[in-house]
PDB file of C-alpha atoms and ligand atoms in Angstrom:
ATOM      1  CA  MET A  15      12.180  -1.783   1.349  1.00 39.00           C
ATOM      2  CA  ASP A  16      12.623  -2.733   4.962  1.00 40.00           C
ATOM      3  CA  GLY A  17      11.554  -6.116   6.244  1.00 55.00           C
ATOM      4  CA  LYS A  18      10.307  -9.101   4.303  1.00 79.00           C
ATOM      5  CA  TYR A  19       6.796  -9.155   2.913  1.00 88.00           C
ATOM      6  CA  SER A  20       5.025 -12.309   3.891  1.00 92.00           C
ATOM      7  CA  ILE A  21       2.653 -13.768   1.349  1.00 96.00           C
ATOM      8  CA  LEU A  22      -0.017 -16.429   1.721  1.00 97.00           C
ATOM      9  CA  LEU A  23      -0.247 -18.522  -1.432  1.00 98.00           C
ATOM     10  CA  VAL A  24      -3.415 -20.608  -1.699  1.00 98.00           C
ATOM     11  CA  GLU A  25      -3.033 -23.071  -4.552  1.00 96.00           C
ATOM     12  CA  ASP A  26      -3.879 -26.774  -4.734  1.00 96.00           C
ATOM     13  CA  GLU A  27      -1.853 -27.652  -7.809  1.00 94.00           C
ATOM     14  CA  GLU A  28       1.454 -28.715  -6.353  1.00 95.00           C
ATOM     15  CA  HIS A  29       3.675 -27.956  -9.339  1.00 94.00           C
ATOM     16  CA  ILE A  30       2.253 -24.460  -9.773  1.00 94.00           C
ATOM     17  CA  ALA A  31       2.573 -23.775  -6.052  1.00 96.00           C
ATOM     18  CA  GLN A  32       6.186 -24.924  -6.030  1.00 96.00           C
ATOM     19  CA  GLY A  33       7.113 -22.778  -9.006  1.00 95.00           C
ATOM     20  CA  LEU A  34       5.452 -19.667  -7.625  1.00 97.00           C
ATOM     21  CA  THR A  35       6.875 -20.186  -4.139  1.00 97.00           C
ATOM     22  CA  PHE A  36      10.378 -20.638  -5.511  1.00 96.00           C
ATOM     23  CA  ASN A  37      10.187 -17.481  -7.602  1.00 96.00           C
ATOM     24  CA  LEU A  38       8.579 -15.347  -4.904  1.00 96.00           C
ATOM     25  CA  GLU A  39      11.305 -16.408  -2.494  1.00 95.00           C
ATOM     26  CA  GLN A  40      13.930 -15.535  -5.096  1.00 93.00           C
ATOM     27  CA  GLU A  41      12.428 -12.029  -5.073  1.00 92.00           C
ATOM     28  CA  GLY A  42      12.910 -11.835  -1.320  1.00 91.00           C
ATOM     29  CA  TYR A  43       9.344 -12.516  -0.163  1.00 93.00           C
ATOM     30  CA  SER A  44       8.531 -14.998   2.534  1.00 94.00           C
ATOM     31  CA  VAL A  45       5.846 -17.464   1.409  1.00 97.00           C
ATOM     32  CA  THR A  46       3.369 -19.620   3.297  1.00 97.00           C
ATOM     33  CA  HIS A  47       1.720 -22.195   1.058  1.00 97.00           C
ATOM     34  CA  ALA A  48      -1.790 -23.488   1.769  1.00 97.00           C
ATOM     35  CA  PRO A  49      -2.954 -26.297  -0.570  1.00 97.00           C
ATOM     36  CA  THR A  50      -6.521 -26.308   0.740  1.00 97.00           C
ATOM     37  CA  GLY A  51      -9.107 -23.746   1.714  1.00 96.00           C
ATOM     38  CA  GLN A  52      -9.162 -24.952   5.294  1.00 96.00           C
ATOM     39  CA  GLU A  53      -5.408 -24.527   5.649  1.00 96.00           C
ATOM     40  CA  ALA A  54      -5.729 -21.057   4.140  1.00 97.00           C
ATOM     41  CA  LEU A  55      -8.354 -20.060   6.703  1.00 95.00           C
ATOM     42  CA  ASN A  56      -6.190 -21.439   9.527  1.00 95.00           C
ATOM     43  CA  ALA A  57      -3.193 -19.450   8.290  1.00 95.00           C
ATOM     44  CA  LEU A  58      -5.281 -16.262   8.063  1.00 93.00           C
ATOM     45  CA  GLU A  59      -6.430 -16.830  11.653  1.00 90.00           C
ATOM     46  CA  THR A  60      -2.957 -17.176  13.074  1.00 89.00           C
ATOM     47  CA  GLN A  61      -0.633 -15.036  10.954  1.00 87.00           C
ATOM     48  CA  ASP A  62      -0.469 -11.584   9.401  1.00 85.00           C
ATOM     49  CA  PHE A  63       0.170 -11.364   5.690  1.00 90.00           C
ATOM     50  CA  ALA A  64       0.995  -8.498   3.351  1.00 90.00           C
ATOM     51  CA  LEU A  65      -0.658 -10.215   0.399  1.00 94.00           C
ATOM     52  CA  LEU A  66      -3.034 -13.080  -0.293  1.00 96.00           C
ATOM     53  CA  ILE A  67      -2.632 -14.914  -3.605  1.00 97.00           C
ATOM     54  CA  LEU A  68      -5.678 -17.024  -4.166  1.00 95.00           C
ATOM     55  CA  ASP A  69      -6.523 -19.781  -6.629  1.00 93.00           C
ATOM     56  CA  LEU A  70     -10.295 -19.832  -7.011  1.00 89.00           C
ATOM     57  CA  MET A  71     -10.704 -23.550  -7.753  1.00 89.00           C
ATOM     58  CA  LEU A  72      -9.796 -25.448  -4.594  1.00 92.00           C
ATOM     59  CA  PRO A  73     -10.704 -29.028  -3.671  1.00 92.00           C
ATOM     60  CA  ASP A  74     -12.555 -28.281  -0.438  1.00 95.00           C
ATOM     61  CA  MET A  75     -14.124 -24.857  -0.965  1.00 92.00           C
ATOM     62  CA  SER A  76     -14.348 -21.956  -3.344  1.00 89.00           C
ATOM     63  CA  GLY A  77     -11.621 -19.364  -3.236  1.00 89.00           C
ATOM     64  CA  LEU A  78     -14.424 -16.813  -3.099  1.00 89.00           C
ATOM     65  CA  ASP A  79     -15.304 -17.965   0.422  1.00 91.00           C
ATOM     66  CA  ILE A  80     -11.712 -17.359   1.466  1.00 93.00           C
ATOM     67  CA  CYS A  81     -11.783 -13.989  -0.244  1.00 90.00           C
ATOM     68  CA  ARG A  82     -14.881 -12.991   1.691  1.00 89.00           C
ATOM     69  CA  SER A  83     -13.613 -14.253   4.982  1.00 89.00           C
ATOM     70  CA  ALA A  84     -10.209 -12.587   4.512  1.00 89.00           C
ATOM     71  CA  ARG A  85     -11.938  -9.298   3.702  1.00 85.00           C
ATOM     72  CA  LYS A  86     -14.100  -9.572   6.782  1.00 83.00           C
ATOM     73  CA  ARG A  87     -11.013  -9.938   8.963  1.00 82.00           C
ATOM     74  CA  ASP A  88      -8.956  -7.231   7.301  1.00 79.00           C
ATOM     75  CA  ASP A  89     -10.368  -4.882   4.698  1.00 73.00           C
ATOM     76  CA  ARG A  90      -6.926  -3.694   3.648  1.00 78.00           C
ATOM     77  CA  LEU A  91      -5.247  -7.015   2.918  1.00 86.00           C
ATOM     78  CA  PRO A  92      -4.410  -6.998  -0.807  1.00 90.00           C
ATOM     79  CA  ILE A  93      -5.783 -10.024  -2.686  1.00 92.00           C
ATOM     80  CA  LEU A  94      -4.582 -11.308  -6.049  1.00 93.00           C
ATOM     81  CA  ILE A  95      -6.843 -13.924  -7.607  1.00 91.00           C
ATOM     82  CA  LEU A  96      -5.694 -16.659  -9.971  1.00 91.00           C
ATOM     83  CA  THR A  97      -8.403 -17.986 -12.274  1.00 85.00           C
ATOM     84  CA  ALA A  98      -8.592 -20.548 -15.028  1.00 79.00           C
ATOM     85  CA  LEU A  99      -8.832 -19.384 -18.599  1.00 64.00           C
ATOM     86  CA  GLY A 100     -12.330 -18.302 -19.552  1.00 65.00           C
ATOM     87  CA  ASP A 101     -13.579 -18.289 -15.997  1.00 70.00           C
ATOM     88  CA  GLU A 102     -15.179 -14.885 -16.436  1.00 73.00           C
ATOM     89  CA  THR A 103     -17.964 -15.348 -13.903  1.00 75.00           C
ATOM     90  CA  HIS A 104     -15.617 -16.266 -11.096  1.00 74.00           C
ATOM     91  CA  ARG A 105     -13.269 -13.454 -11.880  1.00 73.00           C
ATOM     92  CA  VAL A 106     -16.045 -10.876 -11.735  1.00 75.00           C
ATOM     93  CA  ALA A 107     -17.341 -12.421  -8.525  1.00 78.00           C
ATOM     94  CA  GLY A 108     -13.812 -12.271  -7.096  1.00 75.00           C
ATOM     95  CA  LEU A 109     -13.487  -8.583  -7.818  1.00 75.00           C
ATOM     96  CA  LYS A 110     -16.911  -8.035  -6.314  1.00 75.00           C
ATOM     97  CA  HIS A 111     -15.873  -9.858  -3.155  1.00 75.00           C
ATOM     98  CA  GLY A 112     -12.934  -7.564  -2.646  1.00 75.00           C
ATOM     99  CA  ALA A 113     -10.049  -8.914  -4.712  1.00 80.00           C
ATOM    100  CA  ASP A 114      -7.634  -6.223  -5.899  1.00 80.00           C
ATOM    101  CA  ASP A 115      -6.383  -7.852  -9.048  1.00 84.00           C
ATOM    102  CA  TYR A 116      -6.574 -11.113 -10.955  1.00 86.00           C
ATOM    103  CA  LEU A 117      -4.459 -13.168 -13.320  1.00 89.00           C
ATOM    104  CA  THR A 118      -5.756 -15.735 -15.777  1.00 88.00           C
ATOM    105  CA  LYS A 119      -3.933 -19.061 -15.967  1.00 87.00           C
ATOM    106  CA  PRO A 120      -1.674 -19.746 -17.709  1.00 87.00           C
ATOM    107  CA  PHE A 121       0.175 -16.504 -16.983  1.00 90.00           C
ATOM    108  CA  SER A 122       3.776 -15.547 -17.483  1.00 92.00           C
ATOM    109  CA  LEU A 123       6.003 -15.574 -14.461  1.00 93.00           C
ATOM    110  CA  ALA A 124       7.279 -12.073 -15.238  1.00 92.00           C
ATOM    111  CA  GLU A 125       3.728 -10.752 -15.346  1.00 92.00           C
ATOM    112  CA  PHE A 126       2.907 -12.492 -12.088  1.00 95.00           C
ATOM    113  CA  LEU A 127       5.918 -11.062 -10.236  1.00 94.00           C
ATOM    114  CA  LEU A 128       5.230  -7.605 -11.615  1.00 92.00           C
ATOM    115  CA  ARG A 129       1.619  -7.686 -10.399  1.00 91.00           C
ATOM    116  CA  VAL A 130       2.753  -8.842  -6.969  1.00 93.00           C
ATOM    117  CA  ARG A 131       5.285  -6.042  -6.734  1.00 90.00           C
ATOM    118  CA  ARG A 132       2.783  -3.398  -7.873  1.00 87.00           C
ATOM    119  CA  ILE A 133       0.142  -4.511  -5.386  1.00 87.00           C
ATOM    120  CA  LEU A 134       2.607  -4.500  -2.507  1.00 86.00           C
ATOM    121  CA  GLU A 135       3.962  -1.091  -3.479  1.00 80.00           C
ATOM    122  CA  ARG A 136       0.493   0.361  -3.633  1.00 77.00           C
ATOM    123  CA  SER A 137      -0.492  -1.071  -0.284  1.00 74.00           C
ATOM    124  CA  THR A 138       2.680   0.260   1.344  1.00 64.00           C
ATOM    125  CA  TRP A 139       1.963   3.754   0.115  1.00 60.00           C
ATOM    126  CA  TYR A 140      -1.363   3.667   1.832  1.00 56.00           C
ATOM    127  CA  ARG A 141      -0.175   1.783   4.876  1.00 54.00           C
ATOM    128  CA  PRO A 142      -2.697   2.682   7.555  1.00 52.00           C
ATOM    129  CA  LEU A 143      -1.519   4.608  10.563  1.00 49.00           C
ATOM    130  CA  PRO A 144      -2.276   3.587  14.102  1.00 48.00           C
ATOM    131  CA  GLY A 145      -5.107   5.931  15.015  1.00 58.00           C
ATOM    132  CA  THR A 146      -6.008   9.155  13.325  1.00 78.00           C
ATOM    133  CA  ILE A 147      -4.069  11.542  15.540  1.00 85.00           C
ATOM    134  CA  TYR A 148      -0.456  12.208  14.616  1.00 88.00           C
ATOM    135  CA  ARG A 149       1.890  14.378  16.660  1.00 90.00           C
ATOM    136  CA  PHE A 150       5.194  15.861  15.632  1.00 93.00           C
ATOM    137  CA  GLY A 151       7.121  18.788  17.081  1.00 93.00           C
ATOM    138  CA  PRO A 152       4.569  21.168  18.637  1.00 94.00           C
ATOM    139  CA  HIS A 153       1.830  20.033  16.202  1.00 95.00           C
ATOM    140  CA  THR A 154      -1.115  17.672  16.429  1.00 94.00           C
ATOM    141  CA  VAL A 155      -2.816  16.535  13.235  1.00 94.00           C
ATOM    142  CA  ASN A 156      -6.236  14.904  13.219  1.00 90.00           C
ATOM    143  CA  LEU A 157      -6.377  13.102   9.872  1.00 86.00           C
ATOM    144  CA  GLN A 158      -9.978  12.029  10.305  1.00 81.00           C
ATOM    145  CA  GLU A 159     -11.305  15.512  10.991  1.00 84.00           C
ATOM    146  CA  GLN A 160      -8.825  17.136   8.586  1.00 88.00           C
ATOM    147  CA  LYS A 161      -7.556  19.555  11.210  1.00 93.00           C
ATOM    148  CA  ALA A 162      -4.201  20.512  12.642  1.00 95.00           C
ATOM    149  CA  MET A 163      -3.417  22.231  15.922  1.00 94.00           C
ATOM    150  CA  THR A 164      -0.289  24.323  15.684  1.00 94.00           C
ATOM    151  CA  PRO A 165       1.206  26.992  17.946  1.00 92.00           C
ATOM    152  CA  GLN A 166      -0.301  29.538  15.512  1.00 88.00           C
ATOM    153  CA  GLY A 167      -3.776  28.084  15.948  1.00 93.00           C
ATOM    154  CA  GLU A 168      -6.070  25.599  14.268  1.00 94.00           C
ATOM    155  CA  ILE A 169      -5.784  24.851  10.562  1.00 94.00           C
ATOM    156  CA  GLU A 170      -8.418  23.258   8.333  1.00 94.00           C
ATOM    157  CA  LEU A 171      -6.715  20.832   5.978  1.00 91.00           C
ATOM    158  CA  THR A 172      -7.866  19.994   2.481  1.00 88.00           C
ATOM    159  CA  GLU A 173      -8.437  16.450   1.262  1.00 82.00           C
ATOM    160  CA  MET A 174      -5.209  16.554  -0.746  1.00 85.00           C
ATOM    161  CA  GLU A 175      -3.211  17.901   2.173  1.00 89.00           C
ATOM    162  CA  VAL A 176      -4.450  15.052   4.338  1.00 87.00           C
ATOM    163  CA  ARG A 177      -3.619  12.580   1.615  1.00 84.00           C
ATOM    164  CA  ILE A 178      -0.053  13.767   1.290  1.00 89.00           C
ATOM    165  CA  LEU A 179       0.391  14.085   5.065  1.00 91.00           C
ATOM    166  CA  ARG A 180      -0.769  10.482   5.483  1.00 86.00           C
ATOM    167  CA  ILE A 181       1.980   9.340   3.160  1.00 87.00           C
ATOM    168  CA  PHE A 182       4.623  11.491   4.842  1.00 91.00           C
ATOM    169  CA  PHE A 183       3.609  10.268   8.305  1.00 89.00           C
ATOM    170  CA  SER A 184       3.578   6.606   7.304  1.00 84.00           C
ATOM    171  CA  LYS A 185       7.033   6.993   5.747  1.00 87.00           C
ATOM    172  CA  ALA A 186       8.709   9.211   8.342  1.00 90.00           C
ATOM    173  CA  GLY A 187      12.457   9.295   7.860  1.00 92.00           C
ATOM    174  CA  GLU A 188      12.285   7.801   4.357  1.00 91.00           C
ATOM    175  CA  VAL A 189      12.975   9.612   1.110  1.00 93.00           C
ATOM    176  CA  LEU A 190       9.783  10.072  -0.902  1.00 90.00           C
ATOM    177  CA  ASP A 191      10.553   9.952  -4.567  1.00 89.00           C
ATOM    178  CA  ARG A 192       8.962  12.819  -6.458  1.00 87.00           C
ATOM    179  CA  GLY A 193       7.748  10.572  -9.260  1.00 86.00           C
ATOM    180  CA  GLU A 194       6.124   8.147  -6.847  1.00 83.00           C
ATOM    181  CA  LEU A 195       4.372  11.023  -5.101  1.00 84.00           C
ATOM    182  CA  LEU A 196       3.007  12.253  -8.421  1.00 84.00           C
ATOM    183  CA  GLU A 197       1.739   8.790  -9.195  1.00 80.00           C
ATOM    184  CA  SER A 198       0.162   7.962  -5.868  1.00 77.00           C
ATOM    185  CA  VAL A 199      -1.197  11.355  -4.792  1.00 80.00           C
ATOM    186  CA  TRP A 200      -2.058  12.949  -8.108  1.00 79.00           C
ATOM    187  CA  ASN A 201      -2.342   9.870 -10.350  1.00 74.00           C
ATOM    188  CA  LEU A 202       0.116  11.444 -12.775  1.00 78.00           C
ATOM    189  CA  ALA A 203       2.930   9.794 -14.716  1.00 79.00           C
ATOM    190  CA  PRO A 204       6.171   9.958 -12.666  1.00 80.00           C
ATOM    191  CA  ASP A 205       7.881  12.194 -15.221  1.00 82.00           C
ATOM    192  CA  THR A 206       5.086  14.776 -15.444  1.00 81.00           C
ATOM    193  CA  GLU A 207       6.344  18.352 -15.396  1.00 84.00           C
ATOM    194  CA  THR A 208       4.364  20.052 -12.669  1.00 84.00           C
ATOM    195  CA  ARG A 209       4.889  22.273  -9.682  1.00 85.00           C
ATOM    196  CA  ALA A 210       2.053  20.586  -7.759  1.00 84.00           C
ATOM    197  CA  PRO A 211       4.236  18.756  -5.206  1.00 86.00           C
ATOM    198  CA  ASP A 212       6.387  21.843  -4.654  1.00 88.00           C
ATOM    199  CA  ASN A 213       3.330  23.983  -4.042  1.00 89.00           C
ATOM    200  CA  PHE A 214       2.001  21.508  -1.517  1.00 90.00           C
ATOM    201  CA  ILE A 215       5.288  21.298   0.311  1.00 93.00           C
ATOM    202  CA  ALA A 216       5.411  25.085   0.417  1.00 94.00           C
ATOM    203  CA  ARG A 217       1.962  25.094   2.040  1.00 93.00           C
ATOM    204  CA  LEU A 218       2.863  22.397   4.562  1.00 95.00           C
ATOM    205  CA  ARG A 219       5.952  24.376   5.493  1.00 96.00           C
ATOM    206  CA  LYS A 220       3.895  27.509   5.976  1.00 95.00           C
ATOM    207  CA  TYR A 221       1.608  25.584   8.344  1.00 95.00           C
ATOM    208  CA  PHE A 222       4.180  23.607  10.284  1.00 96.00           C
ATOM    209  CA  GLU A 223       7.630  25.156  10.036  1.00 96.00           C
ATOM    210  CA  ALA A 224       8.752  27.924  12.400  1.00 94.00           C
ATOM    211  CA  ASP A 225      10.973  29.142   9.561  1.00 95.00           C
ATOM    212  CA  PRO A 226       9.737  27.810   6.183  1.00 94.00           C
ATOM    213  CA  ALA A 227      13.047  28.732   4.563  1.00 93.00           C
ATOM    214  CA  HIS A 228      14.871  26.419   6.981  1.00 96.00           C
ATOM    215  CA  PRO A 229      12.499  23.479   7.479  1.00 96.00           C
ATOM    216  CA  GLU A 230      13.048  20.922  10.201  1.00 96.00           C
ATOM    217  CA  PHE A 231      10.135  18.578   9.351  1.00 97.00           C
ATOM    218  CA  PHE A 232       9.413  18.700   5.620  1.00 96.00           C
ATOM    219  CA  LEU A 233      12.825  18.482   4.022  1.00 96.00           C
ATOM    220  CA  THR A 234      13.890  18.603   0.388  1.00 94.00           C
ATOM    221  CA  VAL A 235      16.223  15.844  -0.729  1.00 94.00           C
ATOM    222  CA  ARG A 236      18.060  17.363  -3.658  1.00 92.00           C
ATOM    223  CA  GLY A 237      17.522  15.536  -6.959  1.00 88.00           C
ATOM    224  CA  LYS A 238      15.240  12.938  -5.333  1.00 89.00           C
ATOM    225  CA  GLY A 239      12.201  14.282  -3.570  1.00 91.00           C
ATOM    226  CA  TYR A 240      11.269  14.909   0.029  1.00 94.00           C
ATOM    227  CA  ARG A 241      11.715  13.491   3.487  1.00 95.00           C
ATOM    228  CA  PHE A 242       9.530  13.974   6.524  1.00 95.00           C
ATOM    229  CA  GLU A 243      11.305  14.032   9.887  1.00 95.00           C
ATOM    230  CA  ASN A 244       9.117  13.752  12.973  1.00 90.00           C
ATOM    231  CA  GLY A 245      12.011  14.538  15.278  1.00 82.00           C
ATOM    232  CA  GLU A 246      12.102  10.970  16.627  1.00 75.00           C
ATOM    233  CA  ASN A 247      14.175   9.152  14.022  1.00 56.00           C
TER     234      ASN A 247
HETATM  235 CA1  LIG B 309      -6.955 -25.136  -8.461  1.00 61.09          CA
END
């Protein structure tokens, strides 16, 4: 993973905050700690974060208000809520206000770090692209309208084709693991035996490669998966 994920941790209990910060930093994340709701809102105003970890019971306001306000600013920011044991109502409200996941205190550190990693992985896979038009080689793809302009003419793309193209475009130059593709595009277990990805790649090559047998954009990485080259890397 390139770059450091920066995480906003909103938690008023000092010893919990210290422990979580220490362990997140050990994992390579950069952490900003806000002990109050007001400080959390200030941080959200002035900085970009990859993840918001939010304790619901804060001294000056409810974590739900922060959840709402964070969602209003950025509807893609992943939010992990921390709730007290038995706090069912708040948890449900949190999910309703746009939280992605929740953990009930006390939780195990291993579980916490795993959830954080999963949320960040998921959000990276669906990292939004600037705009809806993507150009590579002689092609222009309009993801919104599900269309591609190629030298051979216009192509109508299916929902699944757009989904997989989105991932390729957002990860240009990176190897896409076959198992991860199966999980995130098809919701299948990574070790599922299926030709689905291969069939899709074959179709994309037919659309976009001058010579599908010798692709220059949608490449196979032997034993691993695929790599999209936009010709600029
Ligand atoms: Ca608290």
